[in-house]
Short mmCIF file of C-alpha atoms in Angstrom, two decimals:
data_model
loop_
_atom_site.label_atom_id
_atom_site.label_comp_id
_atom_site.label_asym_id
_atom_site.label_seq_id
_atom_site.Cartn_x
_atom_site.Cartn_y
_atom_site.Cartn_z
CA MET A 1 19.14 -6.40 16.12
CA GLN A 2 16.71 -6.97 12.89
CA LYS A 3 16.95 -10.31 10.75
CA ASP A 4 16.66 -9.74 7.18
CA VAL A 5 13.40 -10.84 5.15
CA SER A 6 14.07 -14.10 3.04
CA VAL A 7 13.09 -13.90 -0.26
CA GLU A 8 10.32 -16.72 0.36
CA GLU A 9 9.02 -13.97 3.20
CA LEU A 10 8.68 -11.40 0.89
CA ALA A 11 7.16 -13.25 -2.01
CA GLN A 12 4.44 -14.28 0.67
CA ILE A 13 4.09 -10.50 1.69
CA LEU A 14 3.68 -9.43 -2.11
CA GLN A 15 1.49 -12.56 -2.91
CA GLN A 16 -0.81 -11.72 -0.02
CA ASP A 17 -0.59 -7.75 -1.27
CA ASP A 18 -1.35 -8.82 -4.69
CA ASP A 19 -4.56 -10.73 -3.37
CA TRP A 20 -5.98 -8.36 -1.01
CA LEU A 21 -5.69 -5.53 -4.24
CA ALA A 22 -7.73 -7.91 -6.72
CA GLU A 23 -10.29 -8.12 -4.20
CA HIS A 24 -10.60 -4.53 -3.44
CA TYR A 25 -9.60 -2.79 -6.36
CA GLN A 26 -13.13 -1.77 -7.04
CA GLU A 27 -13.41 -0.21 -3.68
CA LEU A 28 -10.35 1.82 -3.93
CA THR A 29 -11.29 3.05 -7.14
CA GLU A 30 -14.40 4.17 -5.61
CA LYS A 31 -13.28 5.72 -2.47
CA TYR A 32 -9.75 6.95 -3.13
CA PRO A 33 -9.72 7.77 -7.00
CA GLY A 34 -6.37 9.70 -7.71
CA GLN A 35 -5.29 9.51 -4.19
CA ILE A 36 -2.11 7.58 -2.60
CA VAL A 37 -2.94 4.91 -0.65
CA ALA A 38 -0.61 2.95 1.83
CA ILE A 39 -1.92 -0.97 2.72
CA ASP A 40 -0.33 -2.82 5.51
CA LYS A 41 -1.60 -6.19 6.44
CA GLY A 42 -4.96 -5.87 4.54
CA GLU A 43 -5.79 -2.56 5.62
CA ILE A 44 -5.81 0.88 4.30
CA VAL A 45 -3.44 2.24 6.52
CA ALA A 46 -3.02 6.01 5.31
CA VAL A 47 -4.20 7.98 2.50
CA GLY A 48 -2.74 10.79 0.98
CA ASP A 49 0.99 12.20 0.50
CA GLU A 50 1.67 13.28 3.89
CA GLU A 51 -0.41 10.51 6.12
CA VAL A 52 1.30 8.20 3.90
CA GLU A 53 4.83 9.53 4.14
CA LEU A 54 4.27 9.82 7.96
CA TYR A 55 3.30 6.21 8.30
CA CYS A 56 6.18 5.12 6.43
CA SER A 57 8.57 7.12 7.77
CA SER A 58 6.90 5.67 11.27
CA SER A 59 6.93 1.90 10.24
CA ARG A 60 11.05 2.29 9.57
CA GLN A 61 11.55 4.07 13.13
CA GLN A 62 9.65 0.97 14.41
CA GLY A 63 12.03 -1.47 12.73
CA HIS A 64 9.57 -2.39 10.04
CA LEU A 65 11.53 -4.80 7.55
CA VAL A 66 8.73 -4.24 5.03
CA GLY A 67 6.74 -1.10 4.39
CA PRO A 68 3.17 -1.05 3.13
CA LEU A 69 1.91 -1.78 -0.42
CA LEU A 70 1.87 1.70 -1.79
CA LEU A 71 -0.62 2.46 -4.46
CA GLU A 72 -1.90 5.73 -6.70
CA VAL A 73 -5.44 4.91 -7.24
CA PRO A 74 -6.23 5.35 -10.80
CA SER A 75 -9.18 7.93 -11.36
CA PRO A 76 -11.88 7.93 -13.91
CA ASN A 77 -10.63 11.30 -14.74
CA PRO A 78 -8.85 10.82 -18.03
CA ASN A 79 -6.29 13.91 -16.49
CA VAL A 80 -5.17 11.68 -13.65
CA HIS A 81 -3.22 9.04 -14.24
CA GLY A 82 -2.56 6.28 -11.18
CA PHE A 83 0.42 3.66 -10.85
CA LEU A 84 2.21 1.52 -8.63
CA LEU A 85 4.54 2.93 -6.40
#
C-alpha cells in the first residue's frame, strides 16, 4: 500500500527541484532549447515529448507518488516559448 506524501515532504522535494533548476538553468538552455525535459532527483531522465511521456508513465506504474519536474526549456528563438509544466 502506498503512503501519502506529506506537505512537508512535498515542500522539500519542490525546494530541491528549485535549487537544482537554479544551478543548472544555463546548461539546460544551452543543451535543450525549446525541448521538454524531465528531471528526477537532480538528474535529467528524459528529453522530448515521447521520452518524457514514457518516463512519467513508467514512474506512475512503479508507484512513485511524486513525479519528475517537467520543464519546457526556453529557446533563444523568439518564436518558441518555454514554460514550466
